[in-house]
PDB file of C-alpha atoms in Angstrom:
ATOM      1  CA  MET A  15      -6.115  88.733 147.976  1.00  0.00           C
ATOM      2  CA  TYR A  16      -7.113  90.543 151.011  1.00  0.00           C
ATOM      3  CA  ARG A  17      -7.666  89.329 154.329  1.00  0.00           C
ATOM      4  CA  ILE A  18      -8.280  92.154 157.010  1.00  0.00           C
ATOM      5  CA  VAL A  19      -8.142  90.783 161.170  1.00  0.00           C
ATOM      6  CA  ILE A  20     -10.852  93.350 163.431  1.00  0.00           C
ATOM      7  CA  LEU A  21      -9.644  93.820 166.743  1.00  0.00           C
ATOM      8  CA  ARG A  22     -11.268  94.069 169.558  1.00  0.00           C
ATOM      9  CA  GLY A  23     -11.042  94.892 173.343  1.00  0.00           C
ATOM     10  CA  GLY A  24      -8.102  96.335 175.823  1.00  0.00           C
ATOM     11  CA  LEU A  25      -4.533  95.764 175.333  1.00  0.00           C
ATOM     12  CA  GLY A  26      -4.283  91.716 176.062  1.00  0.00           C
ATOM     13  CA  ASN A  27      -7.148  90.964 173.778  1.00  0.00           C
ATOM     14  CA  GLN A  28      -5.394  93.597 171.087  1.00  0.00           C
ATOM     15  CA  MET A  29      -2.308  91.245 171.632  1.00  0.00           C
ATOM     16  CA  PHE A  30      -4.414  88.168 170.552  1.00  0.00           C
ATOM     17  CA  GLY A  31      -5.689  89.584 167.363  1.00  0.00           C
ATOM     18  CA  TYR A  32      -2.215  90.817 166.368  1.00  0.00           C
ATOM     19  CA  ALA A  33      -0.709  87.708 167.082  1.00  0.00           C
ATOM     20  CA  PHE A  34      -3.927  85.870 165.089  1.00  0.00           C
ATOM     21  CA  TYR A  35      -2.657  88.678 162.387  1.00  0.00           C
ATOM     22  CA  LEU A  36       1.213  88.051 162.145  1.00  0.00           C
ATOM     23  CA  THR A  37      -0.061  84.244 161.538  1.00  0.00           C
ATOM     24  CA  LEU A  38      -1.882  85.343 158.603  1.00  0.00           C
ATOM     25  CA  LYS A  39       0.872  87.066 157.396  1.00  0.00           C
ATOM     26  CA  GLN A  40       2.870  84.433 157.077  1.00  0.00           C
ATOM     27  CA  ARG A  41       0.656  82.137 155.351  1.00  0.00           C
ATOM     28  CA  TYR A  42      -0.246  84.243 153.073  1.00  0.00           C
ATOM     29  CA  ARG A  43       3.097  85.928 152.073  1.00  0.00           C
ATOM     30  CA  PHE A  44       1.468  87.045 148.869  1.00  0.00           C
ATOM     31  CA  SER A  45      -1.739  88.890 150.140  1.00  0.00           C
ATOM     32  CA  PHE A  46      -1.713  91.705 151.454  1.00  0.00           C
ATOM     33  CA  VAL A  47      -2.645  91.099 155.138  1.00  0.00           C
ATOM     34  CA  GLY A  48      -4.078  94.393 157.437  1.00  0.00           C
ATOM     35  CA  ILE A  49      -5.485  95.487 160.827  1.00  0.00           C
ATOM     36  CA  ASP A  50      -8.388  97.239 161.726  1.00  0.00           C
ATOM     37  CA  PRO A  51      -8.401  98.371 165.660  1.00  0.00           C
ATOM     38  CA  ILE A  52     -11.530 101.237 165.348  1.00  0.00           C
ATOM     39  CA  HIS A  53     -12.935  98.309 167.538  1.00  0.00           C
ATOM     40  CA  CYS A  54     -11.360  99.206 169.860  1.00  0.00           C
ATOM     41  CA  PHE A  55     -10.559 102.846 169.767  1.00  0.00           C
ATOM     42  CA  LEU A  56     -12.847 103.718 172.202  1.00  0.00           C
ATOM     43  CA  VAL A  57     -12.441 100.778 174.510  1.00  0.00           C
ATOM     44  CA  HIS A  58     -10.728 100.990 177.645  1.00  0.00           C
ATOM     45  CA  ASN A  59      -7.567 103.222 177.019  1.00  0.00           C
ATOM     46  CA  GLY A  60      -8.065 102.494 173.291  1.00  0.00           C
ATOM     47  CA  PHE A  61      -5.597 101.225 170.395  1.00  0.00           C
ATOM     48  CA  GLU A  62      -2.604 100.743 172.656  1.00  0.00           C
ATOM     49  CA  LEU A  63      -0.142  98.387 171.160  1.00  0.00           C
ATOM     50  CA  PRO A  64       1.938 101.225 168.601  1.00  0.00           C
ATOM     51  CA  ASP A  65       2.161 102.576 171.602  1.00  0.00           C
ATOM     52  CA  ILE A  66       3.608  99.738 173.985  1.00  0.00           C
ATOM     53  CA  PHE A  67       5.621  98.022 170.856  1.00  0.00           C
ATOM     54  CA  SER A  68       8.416  99.101 169.785  1.00  0.00           C
ATOM     55  CA  ASN A  69       8.459  97.263 166.832  1.00  0.00           C
ATOM     56  CA  ILE A  70       4.322  97.864 165.513  1.00  0.00           C
ATOM     57  CA  HIS A  71       4.146 100.630 164.108  1.00  0.00           C
ATOM     58  CA  HIS A  72      -0.157 100.766 162.526  1.00  0.00           C
ATOM     59  CA  LYS A  73      -0.859 104.209 162.864  1.00  0.00           C
ATOM     60  CA  LYS A  74      -4.001 104.927 164.746  1.00  0.00           C
ATOM     61  CA  SER A  75      -5.927 106.334 161.216  1.00  0.00           C
ATOM     62  CA  PHE A  76     -10.384 105.393 160.784  1.00  0.00           C
ATOM     63  CA  LYS A  77      -9.632 106.413 156.588  1.00  0.00           C
ATOM     64  CA  PHE A  78      -8.974 102.798 155.402  1.00  0.00           C
ATOM     65  CA  TYR A  79     -10.821 100.955 157.615  1.00  0.00           C
ATOM     66  CA  ARG A  80     -13.950 102.547 157.169  1.00  0.00           C
ATOM     67  CA  ARG A  81     -13.566 102.235 153.667  1.00  0.00           C
ATOM     68  CA  ILE A  82     -13.290  98.607 153.653  1.00  0.00           C
ATOM     69  CA  GLN A  83     -15.973  98.866 156.447  1.00  0.00           C
ATOM     70  CA  LYS A  84     -18.378 100.136 153.604  1.00  0.00           C
ATOM     71  CA  LEU A  85     -17.144  97.917 150.684  1.00  0.00           C
ATOM     72  CA  TYR A  86     -18.349  94.630 153.057  1.00  0.00           C
ATOM     73  CA  SER A  87     -22.049  96.371 154.642  1.00  0.00           C
ATOM     74  CA  GLU A  88     -22.743  97.960 150.821  1.00  0.00           C
ATOM     75  CA  TYR A  89     -25.350  95.283 149.201  1.00  0.00           C
ATOM     76  CA  SER A  90     -23.468  95.915 145.681  1.00  0.00           C
ATOM     77  CA  THR A  91     -20.010  94.975 147.023  1.00  0.00           C
ATOM     78  CA  LYS A  92     -20.108  92.474 150.123  1.00  0.00           C
ATOM     79  CA  LYS A  93     -20.499  88.932 148.005  1.00  0.00           C
ATOM     80  CA  LEU A  94     -17.110  89.985 147.169  1.00  0.00           C
ATOM     81  CA  PHE A  95     -16.291  88.975 151.034  1.00  0.00           C
ATOM     82  CA  MET A  96     -16.075  86.139 153.422  1.00  0.00           C
ATOM     83  CA  LYS A  97     -17.028  86.934 157.422  1.00  0.00           C
ATOM     84  CA  VAL A  98     -15.111  84.606 159.117  1.00  0.00           C
ATOM     85  CA  MET A  99     -15.631  84.541 163.117  1.00  0.00           C
ATOM     86  CA  GLU A 100     -15.079  82.064 166.289  1.00  0.00           C
ATOM     87  CA  GLU A 101     -17.221  79.110 166.757  1.00  0.00           C
ATOM     88  CA  SER A 102     -16.362  79.734 170.550  1.00  0.00           C
ATOM     89  CA  PRO A 103     -13.432  81.891 172.226  1.00  0.00           C
ATOM     90  CA  GLY A 104     -10.856  80.203 173.107  1.00  0.00           C
ATOM     91  CA  LYS A 105     -11.253  76.502 170.743  1.00  0.00           C
ATOM     92  CA  PHE A 106      -9.213  76.453 167.897  1.00  0.00           C
ATOM     93  CA  LEU A 107     -10.502  76.389 164.152  1.00  0.00           C
ATOM     94  CA  SER A 108      -9.416  74.444 162.393  1.00  0.00           C
ATOM     95  CA  THR A 109     -10.953  76.384 159.299  1.00  0.00           C
ATOM     96  CA  PHE A 110      -9.461  79.628 159.402  1.00  0.00           C
ATOM     97  CA  ALA A 111      -8.202  79.070 156.081  1.00  0.00           C
ATOM     98  CA  ASN A 112      -9.852  77.843 154.209  1.00  0.00           C
ATOM     99  CA  THR A 113     -11.692  80.556 151.737  1.00  0.00           C
ATOM    100  CA  ASN A 114     -10.642  81.127 148.191  1.00  0.00           C
ATOM    101  CA  TYR A 115     -12.806  85.011 148.517  1.00  0.00           C
ATOM    102  CA  PHE A 116     -11.162  88.068 147.045  1.00  0.00           C
ATOM    103  CA  PHE A 117     -11.930  89.976 151.133  1.00  0.00           C
ATOM    104  CA  THR A 118     -11.928  87.628 153.989  1.00  0.00           C
ATOM    105  CA  VAL A 119     -13.119  89.734 157.335  1.00  0.00           C
ATOM    106  CA  TYR A 120     -12.076  87.877 160.357  1.00  0.00           C
ATOM    107  CA  ASP A 121     -13.671  88.659 163.702  1.00  0.00           C
ATOM    108  CA  GLY A 122     -12.996  87.594 166.735  1.00  0.00           C
ATOM    109  CA  PHE A 123     -10.369  86.942 170.131  1.00  0.00           C
ATOM    110  CA  TRP A 124      -8.545  84.324 168.843  1.00  0.00           C
ATOM    111  CA  GLN A 125      -7.077  83.257 172.504  1.00  0.00           C
ATOM    112  CA  THR A 126      -5.544  80.230 171.639  1.00  0.00           C
ATOM    113  CA  GLU A 127      -1.227  79.482 171.131  1.00  0.00           C
ATOM    114  CA  LYS A 128      -2.533  76.736 168.589  1.00  0.00           C
ATOM    115  CA  TYR A 129      -3.212  79.653 166.028  1.00  0.00           C
ATOM    116  CA  PHE A 130       0.346  81.077 166.808  1.00  0.00           C
ATOM    117  CA  GLU A 131       2.266  78.226 168.006  1.00  0.00           C
ATOM    118  CA  ASN A 132       4.616  78.122 164.912  1.00  0.00           C
ATOM    119  CA  ILE A 133       6.089  81.730 164.711  1.00  0.00           C
ATOM    120  CA  ARG A 134       6.990  82.484 167.795  1.00  0.00           C
ATOM    121  CA  SER A 135      10.153  84.361 167.226  1.00  0.00           C
ATOM    122  CA  ASN A 136       7.560  86.611 165.353  1.00  0.00           C
ATOM    123  CA  ILE A 137       5.030  87.112 167.929  1.00  0.00           C
ATOM    124  CA  ASN A 138       8.639  87.550 170.153  1.00  0.00           C
ATOM    125  CA  PHE A 139      10.131  90.537 168.063  1.00  0.00           C
ATOM    126  CA  ALA A 140       6.236  92.056 167.716  1.00  0.00           C
ATOM    127  CA  PHE A 141       6.770  92.029 171.475  1.00  0.00           C
ATOM    128  CA  GLN A 142       9.125  93.937 172.486  1.00  0.00           C
ATOM    129  CA  PHE A 143       8.188  97.033 174.710  1.00  0.00           C
ATOM    130  CA  ASN A 144       9.078 100.323 174.403  1.00  0.00           C
ATOM    131  CA  LYS A 145      11.566 102.116 177.605  1.00  0.00           C
ATOM    132  CA  THR A 146      11.716 104.567 176.113  1.00  0.00           C
ATOM    133  CA  LYS A 147       8.109 105.626 177.248  1.00  0.00           C
ATOM    134  CA  LEU A 148       8.291 104.168 180.728  1.00  0.00           C
ATOM    135  CA  ASN A 149       7.807 106.925 183.510  1.00  0.00           C
ATOM    136  CA  PHE A 150      10.053 107.753 186.538  1.00  0.00           C
ATOM    137  CA  LYS A 151       8.734 104.887 188.364  1.00  0.00           C
ATOM    138  CA  THR A 152       8.341 102.024 185.732  1.00  0.00           C
ATOM    139  CA  GLU A 153      12.186 102.719 185.565  1.00  0.00           C
ATOM    140  CA  VAL A 154      12.460 101.730 189.163  1.00  0.00           C
ATOM    141  CA  LEU A 155      10.687  98.839 189.358  1.00  0.00           C
ATOM    142  CA  CYS A 156      11.815  97.200 186.061  1.00  0.00           C
ATOM    143  CA  THR A 157      15.526  97.758 188.360  1.00  0.00           C
ATOM    144  CA  ILE A 158      14.473  95.731 190.988  1.00  0.00           C
ATOM    145  CA  LEU A 159      12.611  93.457 188.527  1.00  0.00           C
ATOM    146  CA  GLU A 160      16.239  92.512 187.089  1.00  0.00           C
ATOM    147  CA  LYS A 161      17.412  92.017 190.687  1.00  0.00           C
ATOM    148  CA  GLU A 162      15.112  89.771 192.545  1.00  0.00           C
ATOM    149  CA  ASN A 163      12.211  87.105 191.951  1.00  0.00           C
ATOM    150  CA  GLY A 164      10.093  89.021 191.400  1.00  0.00           C
ATOM    151  CA  VAL A 165       6.399  87.926 190.334  1.00  0.00           C
ATOM    152  CA  SER A 166       3.713  89.380 189.491  1.00  0.00           C
ATOM    153  CA  ILE A 167       0.268  89.299 190.433  1.00  0.00           C
ATOM    154  CA  HIS A 168      -3.143  90.932 188.230  1.00  0.00           C
ATOM    155  CA  ILE A 169      -6.213  90.837 189.656  1.00  0.00           C
ATOM    156  CA  ARG A 170      -9.451  92.736 187.793  1.00  0.00           C
ATOM    157  CA  ARG A 171     -12.323  92.690 189.724  1.00  0.00           C
ATOM    158  CA  GLY A 172     -14.057  95.643 188.560  1.00  0.00           C
ATOM    159  CA  ASP A 173     -15.958  95.654 185.619  1.00  0.00           C
ATOM    160  CA  TYR A 174     -15.877  91.512 185.723  1.00  0.00           C
ATOM    161  CA  VAL A 175     -17.623  90.778 188.664  1.00  0.00           C
ATOM    162  CA  ASP A 176     -21.501  91.869 187.575  1.00  0.00           C
ATOM    163  CA  ALA A 177     -20.350  90.808 183.826  1.00  0.00           C
ATOM    164  CA  SER A 178     -22.578  88.563 182.991  1.00  0.00           C
ATOM    165  CA  GLU A 179     -20.452  87.608 180.292  1.00  0.00           C
ATOM    166  CA  PHE A 180     -18.186  86.059 182.213  1.00  0.00           C
ATOM    167  CA  ASP A 181     -19.050  82.458 183.723  1.00  0.00           C
ATOM    168  CA  GLY A 182     -17.841  83.976 187.259  1.00  0.00           C
ATOM    169  CA  ILE A 183     -13.408  85.458 188.230  1.00  0.00           C
ATOM    170  CA  CYS A 184     -10.575  83.954 190.404  1.00  0.00           C
ATOM    171  CA  ASN A 185     -11.772  83.120 194.094  1.00  0.00           C
ATOM    172  CA  LEU A 186      -9.563  83.578 196.949  1.00  0.00           C
ATOM    173  CA  ASN A 187      -8.893  79.992 196.079  1.00  0.00           C
ATOM    174  CA  TYR A 188      -7.767  80.835 192.906  1.00  0.00           C
ATOM    175  CA  TYR A 189      -4.913  82.706 194.417  1.00  0.00           C
ATOM    176  CA  LYS A 190      -3.323  80.314 196.787  1.00  0.00           C
ATOM    177  CA  ASN A 191      -4.016  77.574 194.940  1.00  0.00           C
ATOM    178  CA  ALA A 192      -1.400  79.782 192.341  1.00  0.00           C
ATOM    179  CA  LEU A 193       1.181  80.831 195.283  1.00  0.00           C
ATOM    180  CA  GLU A 194       1.539  77.820 196.134  1.00  0.00           C
ATOM    181  CA  LYS A 195       2.713  76.561 192.682  1.00  0.00           C
ATOM    182  CA  ILE A 196       4.910  79.147 192.367  1.00  0.00           C
ATOM    183  CA  GLU A 197       6.913  78.834 196.034  1.00  0.00           C
ATOM    184  CA  LYS A 198       7.553  75.135 194.280  1.00  0.00           C
ATOM    185  CA  LEU A 199       8.391  76.696 191.580  1.00  0.00           C
ATOM    186  CA  VAL A 200      10.512  80.179 192.107  1.00  0.00           C
ATOM    187  CA  LYS A 201      13.213  80.515 194.974  1.00  0.00           C
ATOM    188  CA  ASP A 202      12.524  83.550 197.681  1.00  0.00           C
ATOM    189  CA  PRO A 203       9.393  85.207 195.177  1.00  0.00           C
ATOM    190  CA  LYS A 204       8.876  88.611 195.882  1.00  0.00           C
ATOM    191  CA  TYR A 205       5.336  89.793 194.875  1.00  0.00           C
ATOM    192  CA  TYR A 206       3.789  92.894 193.435  1.00  0.00           C
ATOM    193  CA  ILE A 207       0.510  92.744 193.286  1.00  0.00           C
ATOM    194  CA  PHE A 208      -1.560  94.327 190.277  1.00  0.00           C
ATOM    195  CA  THR A 209      -5.534  95.578 190.759  1.00  0.00           C
ATOM    196  CA  ASP A 210      -8.213  97.505 190.170  1.00  0.00           C
ATOM    197  CA  ASP A 211      -9.951  96.365 193.578  1.00  0.00           C
ATOM    198  CA  LYS A 212      -7.236  97.329 196.365  1.00  0.00           C
ATOM    199  CA  VAL A 213     -10.245  96.518 199.206  1.00  0.00           C
ATOM    200  CA  TRP A 214     -11.745  93.578 198.296  1.00  0.00           C
ATOM    201  CA  VAL A 215      -6.760  92.115 197.805  1.00  0.00           C
ATOM    202  CA  SER A 216      -6.625  94.005 201.373  1.00  0.00           C
ATOM    203  CA  ASP A 217      -8.828  92.243 203.352  1.00  0.00           C
TER     204      ASP A 217
END
């Protein structure tokens, strides 16, 4: 039995997809469970998982995945395949494992912890940063963060502002409310803002 998870999008989406892959790997111990990163090679910074995390070693290869894609697109062999897709982003699909096809292809973003809440230790192990690849500035920042109650604020606007597929983006009130909660939970927090829209943040 073969089960293949198609990865899409940038690093965050790839992490969700990989966590879902780990769930399938745990559930189907005697099957081949693979990932297909072909759909994220040309998006943002490409297939980043093996570059960012030291315990992920999947190769950036097209060959195997192209062969599989050809199999489930050819009329003579596609009847061996079942494609499982999300009903809607972020919604848990309880029937995701109900398949007995020889090949099952999973296509989605799988962005809910319900898929992998039972394999927390596996995910923590997989997502270990590869510190050998840190540049000097990042090493200095890590050292500073370890000595204080650093809080990172990620403000992404850029391509999200005019993207029709998103139902709005976080406004200023969202960030103000978040800061109020952080002030109650963290003693003497020091904020670090990461953004692709410095003008909006500065204003």
